[in-house]
Coordinates of C-alpha atoms and ligand atoms in Angstrom, one line a residue:
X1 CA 71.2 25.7 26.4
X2 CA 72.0 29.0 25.2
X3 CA 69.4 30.5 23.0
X4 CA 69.8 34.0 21.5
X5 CA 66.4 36.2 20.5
X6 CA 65.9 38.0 17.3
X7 CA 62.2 38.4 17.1
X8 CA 61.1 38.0 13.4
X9 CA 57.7 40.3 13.0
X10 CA 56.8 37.4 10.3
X11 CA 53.8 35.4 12.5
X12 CA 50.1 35.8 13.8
X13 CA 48.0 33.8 16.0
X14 CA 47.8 30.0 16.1
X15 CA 44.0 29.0 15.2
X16 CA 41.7 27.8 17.5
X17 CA 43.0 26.4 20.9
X18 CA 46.5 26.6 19.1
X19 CA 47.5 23.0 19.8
X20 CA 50.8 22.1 18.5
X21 CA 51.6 18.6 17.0
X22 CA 54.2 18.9 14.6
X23 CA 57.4 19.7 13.9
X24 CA 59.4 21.0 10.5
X25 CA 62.8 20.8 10.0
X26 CA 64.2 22.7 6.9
X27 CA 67.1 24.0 5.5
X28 CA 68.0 27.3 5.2
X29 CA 68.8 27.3 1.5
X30 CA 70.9 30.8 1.7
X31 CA 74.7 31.5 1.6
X32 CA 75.1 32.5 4.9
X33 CA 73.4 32.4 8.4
X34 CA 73.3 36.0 8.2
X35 CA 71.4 36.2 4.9
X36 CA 69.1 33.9 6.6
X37 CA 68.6 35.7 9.7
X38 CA 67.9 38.8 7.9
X39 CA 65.9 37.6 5.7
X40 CA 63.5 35.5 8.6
X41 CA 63.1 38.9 10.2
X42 CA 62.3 41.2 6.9
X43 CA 58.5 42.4 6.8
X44 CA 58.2 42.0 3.3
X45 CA 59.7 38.6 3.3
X46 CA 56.8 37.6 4.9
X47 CA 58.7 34.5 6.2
X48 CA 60.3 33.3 9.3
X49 CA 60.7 29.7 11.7
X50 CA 60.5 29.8 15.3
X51 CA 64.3 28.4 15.5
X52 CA 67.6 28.7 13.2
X53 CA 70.8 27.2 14.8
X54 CA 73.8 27.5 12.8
X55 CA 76.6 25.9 11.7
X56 CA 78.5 26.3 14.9
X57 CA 75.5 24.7 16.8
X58 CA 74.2 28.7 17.8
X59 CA 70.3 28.7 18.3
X60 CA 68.1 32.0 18.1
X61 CA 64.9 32.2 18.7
X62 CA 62.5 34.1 16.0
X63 CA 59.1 33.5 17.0
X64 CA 57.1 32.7 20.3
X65 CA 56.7 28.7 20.2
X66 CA 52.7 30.1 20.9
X67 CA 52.5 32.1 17.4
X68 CA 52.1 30.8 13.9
X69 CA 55.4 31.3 12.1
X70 CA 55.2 31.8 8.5
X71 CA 57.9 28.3 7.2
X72 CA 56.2 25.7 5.5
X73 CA 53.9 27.6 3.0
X74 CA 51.4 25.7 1.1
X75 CA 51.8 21.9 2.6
X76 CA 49.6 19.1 3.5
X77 CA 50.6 16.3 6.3
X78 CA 48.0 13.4 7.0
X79 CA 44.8 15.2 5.5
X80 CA 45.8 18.3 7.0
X81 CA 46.3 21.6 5.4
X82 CA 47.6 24.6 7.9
X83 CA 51.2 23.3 8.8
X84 CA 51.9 26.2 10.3
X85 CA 49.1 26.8 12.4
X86 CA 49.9 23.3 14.4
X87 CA 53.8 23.5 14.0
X88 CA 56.7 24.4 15.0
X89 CA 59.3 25.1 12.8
X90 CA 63.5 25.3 12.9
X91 CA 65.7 26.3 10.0
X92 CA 69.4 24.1 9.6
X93 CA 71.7 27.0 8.5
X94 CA 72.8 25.2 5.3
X95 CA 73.6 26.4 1.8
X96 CA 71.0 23.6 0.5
X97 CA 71.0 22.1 -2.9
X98 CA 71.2 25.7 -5.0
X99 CA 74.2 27.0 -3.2
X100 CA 76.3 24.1 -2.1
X101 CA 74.6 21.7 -0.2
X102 CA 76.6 20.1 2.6
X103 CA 76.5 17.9 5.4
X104 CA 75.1 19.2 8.8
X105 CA 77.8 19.0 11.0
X106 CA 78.3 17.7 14.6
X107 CA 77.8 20.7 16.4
X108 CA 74.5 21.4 14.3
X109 CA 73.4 18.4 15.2
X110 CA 73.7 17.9 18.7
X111 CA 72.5 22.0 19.4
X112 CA 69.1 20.6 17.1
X113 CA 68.6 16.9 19.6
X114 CA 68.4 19.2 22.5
X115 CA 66.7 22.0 21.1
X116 CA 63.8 19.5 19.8
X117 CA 64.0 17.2 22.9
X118 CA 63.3 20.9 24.6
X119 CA 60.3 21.2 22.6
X120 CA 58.8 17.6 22.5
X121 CA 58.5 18.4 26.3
X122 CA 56.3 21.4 25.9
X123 CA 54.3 20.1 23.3
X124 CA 52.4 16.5 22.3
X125 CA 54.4 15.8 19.1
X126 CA 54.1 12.4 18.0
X127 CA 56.7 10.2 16.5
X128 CA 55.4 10.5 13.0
X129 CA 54.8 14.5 13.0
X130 CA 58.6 15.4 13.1
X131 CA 59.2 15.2 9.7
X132 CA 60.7 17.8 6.8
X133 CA 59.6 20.6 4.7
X134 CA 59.7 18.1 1.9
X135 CA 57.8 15.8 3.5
X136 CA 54.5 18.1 3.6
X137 CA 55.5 20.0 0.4
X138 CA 56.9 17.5 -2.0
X139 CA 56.2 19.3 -4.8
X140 CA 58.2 22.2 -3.7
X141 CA 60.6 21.6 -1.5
X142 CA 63.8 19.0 -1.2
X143 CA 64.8 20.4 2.5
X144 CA 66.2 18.8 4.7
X145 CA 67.7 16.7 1.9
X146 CA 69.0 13.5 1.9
X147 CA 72.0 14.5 3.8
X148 CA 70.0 15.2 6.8
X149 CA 70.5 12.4 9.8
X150 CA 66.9 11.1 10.5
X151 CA 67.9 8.0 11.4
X152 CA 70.1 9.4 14.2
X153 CA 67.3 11.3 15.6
X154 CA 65.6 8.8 16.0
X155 CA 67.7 7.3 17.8
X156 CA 68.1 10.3 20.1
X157 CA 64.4 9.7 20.8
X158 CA 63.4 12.4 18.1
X159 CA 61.2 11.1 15.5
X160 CA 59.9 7.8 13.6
X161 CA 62.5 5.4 11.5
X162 CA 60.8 2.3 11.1
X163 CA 62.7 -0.8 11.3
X164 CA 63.7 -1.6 7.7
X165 CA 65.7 -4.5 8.4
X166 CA 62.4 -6.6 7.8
X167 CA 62.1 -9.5 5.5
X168 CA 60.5 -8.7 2.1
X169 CA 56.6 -8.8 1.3
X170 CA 55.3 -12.1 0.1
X171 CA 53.9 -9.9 -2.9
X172 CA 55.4 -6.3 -4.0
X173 CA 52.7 -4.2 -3.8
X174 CA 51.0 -2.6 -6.6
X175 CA 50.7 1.6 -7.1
X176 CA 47.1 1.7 -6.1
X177 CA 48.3 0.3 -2.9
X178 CA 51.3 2.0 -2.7
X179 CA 49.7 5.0 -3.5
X180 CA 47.4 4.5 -0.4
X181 CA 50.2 3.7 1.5
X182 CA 52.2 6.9 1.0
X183 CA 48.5 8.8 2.0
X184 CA 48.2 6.8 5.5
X185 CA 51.5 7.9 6.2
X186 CA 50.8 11.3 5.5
X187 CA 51.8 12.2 2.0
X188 CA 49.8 13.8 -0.3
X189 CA 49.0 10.9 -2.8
X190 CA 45.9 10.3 -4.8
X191 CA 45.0 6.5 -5.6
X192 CA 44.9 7.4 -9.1
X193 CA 46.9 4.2 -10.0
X194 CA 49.5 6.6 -12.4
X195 CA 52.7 7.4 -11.6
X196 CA 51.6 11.1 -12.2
X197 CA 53.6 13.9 -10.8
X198 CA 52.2 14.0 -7.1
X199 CA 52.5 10.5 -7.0
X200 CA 56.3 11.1 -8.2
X201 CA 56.9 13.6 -5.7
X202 CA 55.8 11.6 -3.0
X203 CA 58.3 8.9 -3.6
X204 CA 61.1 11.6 -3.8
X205 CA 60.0 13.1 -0.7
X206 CA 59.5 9.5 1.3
X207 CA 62.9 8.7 -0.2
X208 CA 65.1 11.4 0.8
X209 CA 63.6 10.9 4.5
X210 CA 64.1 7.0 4.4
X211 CA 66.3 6.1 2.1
X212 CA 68.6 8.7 1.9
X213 CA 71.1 6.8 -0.1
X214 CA 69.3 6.2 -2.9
X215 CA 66.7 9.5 -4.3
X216 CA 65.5 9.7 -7.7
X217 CA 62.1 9.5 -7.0
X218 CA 61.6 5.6 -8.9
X219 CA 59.6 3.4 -7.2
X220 CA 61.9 0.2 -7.4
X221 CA 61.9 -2.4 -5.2
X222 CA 63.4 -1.7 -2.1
X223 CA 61.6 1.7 -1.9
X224 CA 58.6 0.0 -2.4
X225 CA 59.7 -2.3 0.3
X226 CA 60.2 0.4 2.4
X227 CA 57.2 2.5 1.9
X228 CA 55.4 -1.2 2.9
X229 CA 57.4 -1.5 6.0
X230 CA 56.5 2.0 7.3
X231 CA 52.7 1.3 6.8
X232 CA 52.5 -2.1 8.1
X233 CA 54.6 -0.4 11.4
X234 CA 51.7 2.3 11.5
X235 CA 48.8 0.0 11.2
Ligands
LIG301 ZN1 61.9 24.8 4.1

């Protein structure tokens, strides 16, 4: 594929033996891929991704896959704190929710399978680590969004969608339990047994990657149901 280079200055080194086992997909979140781009690649932005591929399906590259880049920010995935140090991270040119959020279209999405299939070959990335900047900072961030197609990349061999088609659990589990289930996956989620804010956040965040249709951030039945599903597929 073609891939164009901009190098961002906006990265340092990996830590340690610089392992990489995860990868972030976000949303850009600006008016334009140019904003974007200029913005991944200002010093005193102090931010950047190792990918962006635009609407049209374009790819440029930003920061060596070797290098830290600076995308997911404060964030937490399975008991782990530095994202970025063990990730890699593309940016979906894509208005997002404050300027006009919109589907990610064809081309988009076909330049992203191979781009990612690219990089699962370089790197052990397991099902469950390619996830979204929501997904490691709930209480932050919405990208990808629920318009994002999880389900088709797994499909495409990219990612975990557990199979939701299930029957239902003899009992509905209760908070605590769900609360410990959201954590095994790999949200942030205390066992407090409140719906407090993190707890709250969680949902949203599991919801808009697996059950995109439906996002308000309520634990009601089905996502309940599917938050049980996912942890009884992990186990
Ligand atoms: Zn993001």
């Amino acid at each position: 594929m073609q891939i164009a280079e901009r190098p961002s200055p906006n990265f340092d080194a990996r830590p340690g033996e610089g392992r990489v086992d995860i990868l972030i997909l976000h949303y850009t979140g600006m008016r334009t891929a140019k904003d974007a781009l200029d913005r991944l690649c200002a010093p005193a932005a102090r931010v950047s991704a190792h990918y962006l591929i635009d609407e049209e399906g374009a790819v440029t590259h930003l920061v060596a896959e070797d290098k830290r880049a600076w995308h997911a920010g404060i964030s937490s995935w399975r008991g782990r704190n530095d994202i970025n140090g063990a990730s890699i991270g593309i940016e979906l040119v894509n208005p997002g929710h404050e300027f006009g959020y919109r589907r990610f279209p064809e081309s988009q999405m076909a330049a992203l399978e191979e781009l990612a299939k690219g990089i699962l070959s370089r790197h052990p990335i397991p099902p469950r680590h390619v996830i979204g900047h929501s997904d490691v900072a709930p209480l932050r961030k919405q990208d990808p969004g629920e318009l994002f197609d999880w389900q088709r990349l797994a499909r495409a061999g990219i990612g975990f969608w557990p199979d939701f088609t299930g029957q239902t659990a003899v009992k509905p589990p209760g908070l605590r339990e769900i609360q410990s289930m959201l954590n095994e996956i790999g949200y942030l989620c205390r066992q407090s047994g409140a719906l407090d804010a993190v707890t709250t956040a969680a949902i949203l965040a599991f919801q808009l990657h697996f059950r995109p249709e439906h996002c308000d951030g309520v634990l009601d039945t089905e996502t309940a149901r599917r938050i049980a599903i996912y942890a009884q597929q992990i186990a």
